[in-house]
PDB file of C-alpha atoms in Angstrom:
ATOM      1  CA  UNK K   1     268.488 -33.162 158.217  1.00  0.00           C
ATOM      2  CA  UNK K   2     266.621 -36.373 158.895  1.00  0.00           C
ATOM      3  CA  UNK K   3     268.167 -39.820 159.036  1.00  0.00           C
ATOM      4  CA  UNK K   4     266.058 -42.877 158.321  1.00  0.00           C
ATOM      5  CA  UNK K   5     266.842 -46.430 159.363  1.00  0.00           C
ATOM      6  CA  UNK K   6     264.753 -49.380 158.257  1.00  0.00           C
ATOM      7  CA  UNK K   7     264.538 -52.739 159.983  1.00  0.00           C
ATOM      8  CA  UNK K   8     262.517 -55.920 159.894  1.00  0.00           C
ATOM      9  CA  UNK K   9     263.373 -57.319 156.503  1.00  0.00           C
ATOM     10  CA  UNK K  10     264.046 -61.039 156.315  1.00  0.00           C
ATOM     11  CA  UNK K  11     263.261 -64.252 154.466  1.00  0.00           C
ATOM     12  CA  UNK K  12     259.647 -65.352 154.777  1.00  0.00           C
ATOM     13  CA  UNK K  13     257.471 -67.966 153.114  1.00  0.00           C
ATOM     14  CA  UNK K  14     254.679 -67.052 150.749  1.00  0.00           C
ATOM     15  CA  UNK K  15     251.484 -66.367 152.648  1.00  0.00           C
ATOM     16  CA  UNK K  16     253.382 -65.171 155.674  1.00  0.00           C
ATOM     17  CA  UNK K  17     253.478 -61.795 157.384  1.00  0.00           C
ATOM     18  CA  UNK K  18     256.187 -59.299 158.194  1.00  0.00           C
ATOM     19  CA  UNK K  19     256.351 -55.870 159.772  1.00  0.00           C
ATOM     20  CA  UNK K  20     258.915 -53.343 158.680  1.00  0.00           C
ATOM     21  CA  UNK K  21     259.905 -50.400 160.830  1.00  0.00           C
ATOM     22  CA  UNK K  22     261.445 -47.073 159.920  1.00  0.00           C
ATOM     23  CA  UNK K  23     262.956 -44.861 162.585  1.00  0.00           C
ATOM     24  CA  UNK K  24     263.491 -41.206 161.763  1.00  0.00           C
ATOM     25  CA  UNK K  25     266.062 -39.277 163.751  1.00  0.00           C
ATOM     26  CA  UNK K  26     266.854 -35.595 163.799  1.00  0.00           C
ATOM     27  CA  UNK K  27     265.848 -32.552 165.781  1.00  0.00           C
ATOM     28  CA  UNK K  28     262.333 -32.537 167.192  1.00  0.00           C
ATOM     29  CA  UNK K  29     261.568 -29.545 164.987  1.00  0.00           C
ATOM     30  CA  UNK K  30     262.530 -31.475 161.865  1.00  0.00           C
ATOM     31  CA  UNK K  31     260.659 -34.589 162.914  1.00  0.00           C
ATOM     32  CA  UNK K  32     257.496 -32.585 163.527  1.00  0.00           C
ATOM     33  CA  UNK K  33     257.935 -30.802 160.196  1.00  0.00           C
ATOM     34  CA  UNK K  34     257.942 -33.984 158.114  1.00  0.00           C
ATOM     35  CA  UNK K  35     255.160 -33.644 155.569  1.00  0.00           C
ATOM     36  CA  UNK K  36     254.795 -37.306 154.699  1.00  0.00           C
ATOM     37  CA  UNK K  37     256.523 -40.636 154.977  1.00  0.00           C
ATOM     38  CA  UNK K  38     256.381 -43.560 152.642  1.00  0.00           C
ATOM     39  CA  UNK K  39     257.632 -46.997 151.806  1.00  0.00           C
ATOM     40  CA  UNK K  40     259.087 -47.757 148.405  1.00  0.00           C
ATOM     41  CA  UNK K  41     260.506 -50.982 147.076  1.00  0.00           C
ATOM     42  CA  UNK K  42     262.872 -51.994 144.348  1.00  0.00           C
ATOM     43  CA  UNK K  43     263.066 -55.497 142.947  1.00  0.00           C
ATOM     44  CA  UNK K  44     266.114 -56.706 141.004  1.00  0.00           C
ATOM     45  CA  UNK K  45     266.132 -55.251 137.503  1.00  0.00           C
ATOM     46  CA  UNK K  46     263.123 -53.052 138.181  1.00  0.00           C
ATOM     47  CA  UNK K  47     262.567 -49.414 138.997  1.00  0.00           C
ATOM     48  CA  UNK K  48     261.839 -48.272 142.504  1.00  0.00           C
ATOM     49  CA  UNK K  49     258.093 -48.132 143.089  1.00  0.00           C
ATOM     50  CA  UNK K  50     255.865 -46.526 145.672  1.00  0.00           C
ATOM     51  CA  UNK K  51     254.248 -48.980 148.073  1.00  0.00           C
ATOM     52  CA  UNK K  52     252.386 -46.845 150.602  1.00  0.00           C
ATOM     53  CA  UNK K  53     252.306 -43.324 152.001  1.00  0.00           C
ATOM     54  CA  UNK K  54     251.143 -41.634 155.168  1.00  0.00           C
ATOM     55  CA  UNK K  55     250.835 -37.878 155.596  1.00  0.00           C
ATOM     56  CA  UNK K  56     251.495 -35.828 158.701  1.00  0.00           C
ATOM     57  CA  UNK K  57     247.741 -35.820 159.259  1.00  0.00           C
ATOM     58  CA  UNK K  58     247.567 -39.592 159.071  1.00  0.00           C
ATOM     59  CA  UNK K  59     246.020 -39.986 155.627  1.00  0.00           C
ATOM     60  CA  UNK K  60     247.229 -43.120 153.923  1.00  0.00           C
ATOM     61  CA  UNK K  61     247.394 -44.475 150.436  1.00  0.00           C
ATOM     62  CA  UNK K  62     248.843 -47.617 148.910  1.00  0.00           C
ATOM     63  CA  UNK K  63     249.639 -49.135 145.552  1.00  0.00           C
ATOM     64  CA  UNK K  64     246.989 -51.296 143.940  1.00  0.00           C
ATOM     65  CA  UNK K  65     249.308 -54.293 144.038  1.00  0.00           C
ATOM     66  CA  UNK K  66     249.389 -54.267 147.855  1.00  0.00           C
ATOM     67  CA  UNK K  67     245.941 -52.967 148.775  1.00  0.00           C
ATOM     68  CA  UNK K  68     244.226 -55.229 151.244  1.00  0.00           C
ATOM     69  CA  UNK K  69     247.541 -56.856 152.162  1.00  0.00           C
ATOM     70  CA  UNK K  70     249.874 -54.060 153.323  1.00  0.00           C
ATOM     71  CA  UNK K  71     249.116 -51.376 155.892  1.00  0.00           C
ATOM     72  CA  UNK K  72     251.208 -48.312 156.640  1.00  0.00           C
ATOM     73  CA  UNK K  73     250.976 -46.753 160.073  1.00  0.00           C
ATOM     74  CA  UNK K  74     252.798 -44.296 162.266  1.00  0.00           C
ATOM     75  CA  UNK K  75     253.975 -44.578 165.823  1.00  0.00           C
ATOM     76  CA  UNK K  76     252.630 -42.259 168.505  1.00  0.00           C
ATOM     77  CA  UNK K  77     255.945 -40.403 168.646  1.00  0.00           C
ATOM     78  CA  UNK K  78     255.667 -39.562 164.905  1.00  0.00           C
ATOM     79  CA  UNK K  79     259.249 -40.604 164.285  1.00  0.00           C
ATOM     80  CA  UNK K  80     258.434 -44.211 163.483  1.00  0.00           C
ATOM     81  CA  UNK K  81     256.569 -45.606 160.517  1.00  0.00           C
ATOM     82  CA  UNK K  82     255.577 -49.212 160.066  1.00  0.00           C
ATOM     83  CA  UNK K  83     254.607 -51.350 157.122  1.00  0.00           C
ATOM     84  CA  UNK K  84     252.555 -54.376 158.063  1.00  0.00           C
ATOM     85  CA  UNK K  85     252.720 -56.877 155.222  1.00  0.00           C
ATOM     86  CA  UNK K  86     250.320 -59.819 155.141  1.00  0.00           C
ATOM     87  CA  UNK K  87     249.678 -62.548 152.591  1.00  0.00           C
ATOM     88  CA  UNK K  88     253.128 -62.031 151.154  1.00  0.00           C
ATOM     89  CA  UNK K  89     253.833 -63.201 147.626  1.00  0.00           C
ATOM     90  CA  UNK K  90     257.121 -64.018 145.890  1.00  0.00           C
ATOM     91  CA  UNK K  91     256.633 -60.909 143.757  1.00  0.00           C
ATOM     92  CA  UNK K  92     256.862 -58.813 146.938  1.00  0.00           C
ATOM     93  CA  UNK K  93     260.541 -59.691 147.091  1.00  0.00           C
ATOM     94  CA  UNK K  94     262.501 -56.453 147.006  1.00  0.00           C
ATOM     95  CA  UNK K  95     264.585 -54.017 148.954  1.00  0.00           C
ATOM     96  CA  UNK K  96     262.170 -51.825 150.882  1.00  0.00           C
ATOM     97  CA  UNK K  97     263.119 -48.201 151.429  1.00  0.00           C
ATOM     98  CA  UNK K  98     261.745 -45.668 153.861  1.00  0.00           C
ATOM     99  CA  UNK K  99     261.202 -42.155 152.559  1.00  0.00           C
ATOM    100  CA  UNK K 100     260.443 -38.864 154.284  1.00  0.00           C
ATOM    101  CA  UNK K 101     259.567 -35.541 152.715  1.00  0.00           C
ATOM    102  CA  UNK K 102     260.615 -32.485 154.649  1.00  0.00           C
ATOM    103  CA  UNK K 103     260.208 -29.016 153.122  1.00  0.00           C
ATOM    104  CA  UNK K 104     260.080 -30.587 149.643  1.00  0.00           C
ATOM    105  CA  UNK K 105     263.318 -32.476 150.194  1.00  0.00           C
ATOM    106  CA  UNK K 106     263.308 -36.271 149.997  1.00  0.00           C
ATOM    107  CA  UNK K 107     265.241 -38.307 152.531  1.00  0.00           C
ATOM    108  CA  UNK K 108     265.934 -42.017 152.136  1.00  0.00           C
ATOM    109  CA  UNK K 109     267.021 -44.879 154.272  1.00  0.00           C
ATOM    110  CA  UNK K 110     269.446 -47.526 153.074  1.00  0.00           C
ATOM    111  CA  UNK K 111     266.753 -50.160 152.700  1.00  0.00           C
ATOM    112  CA  UNK K 112     265.923 -53.546 154.154  1.00  0.00           C
ATOM    113  CA  UNK K 113     265.737 -56.756 152.148  1.00  0.00           C
ATOM    114  CA  UNK K 114     262.493 -58.714 152.049  1.00  0.00           C
ATOM    115  CA  UNK K 115     262.618 -62.091 150.358  1.00  0.00           C
ATOM    116  CA  UNK K 116     259.469 -64.164 149.926  1.00  0.00           C
ATOM    117  CA  UNK K 117     260.012 -67.792 149.053  1.00  0.00           C
ATOM    118  CA  UNK K 118     257.436 -69.809 147.139  1.00  0.00           C
TER     119      UNK K 118
END
C-alpha cells in the first residue's frame, strides 16, 4: 500500500502563490510502480474535480481552469509531487487532495485546505 500526506495549504490573498506538497510513503517497489499521481480539489458543495496529473514518465496535464497558473511537478526521488499555484483566485478555495494510481488502485491523502481571500 501507499500512504499519501499533503502539506502546504493555508490562507492566501487573491493573486498570491502557494506550493502544495504530497509525500508518498511505502516500499520502494510500490513507489516505483506508481503509474501516475494527481491533485484533485473539492470546494464546499461541489464534486471533487481533477486539477492536474503527472505520469510516471513525467507527462503532465491540467484542467482548463488552472492552465497557465498551476504547475504539477515531481521530486527527484519520485515519492514527492508538488503543485505550484500562482495567480490564485477566490474560486480556487478548496480542499486539495493528492492521488496516486498503483496497479489500477487509487490511493488518496486526507487533503489540505487552501483558502483564497478576495
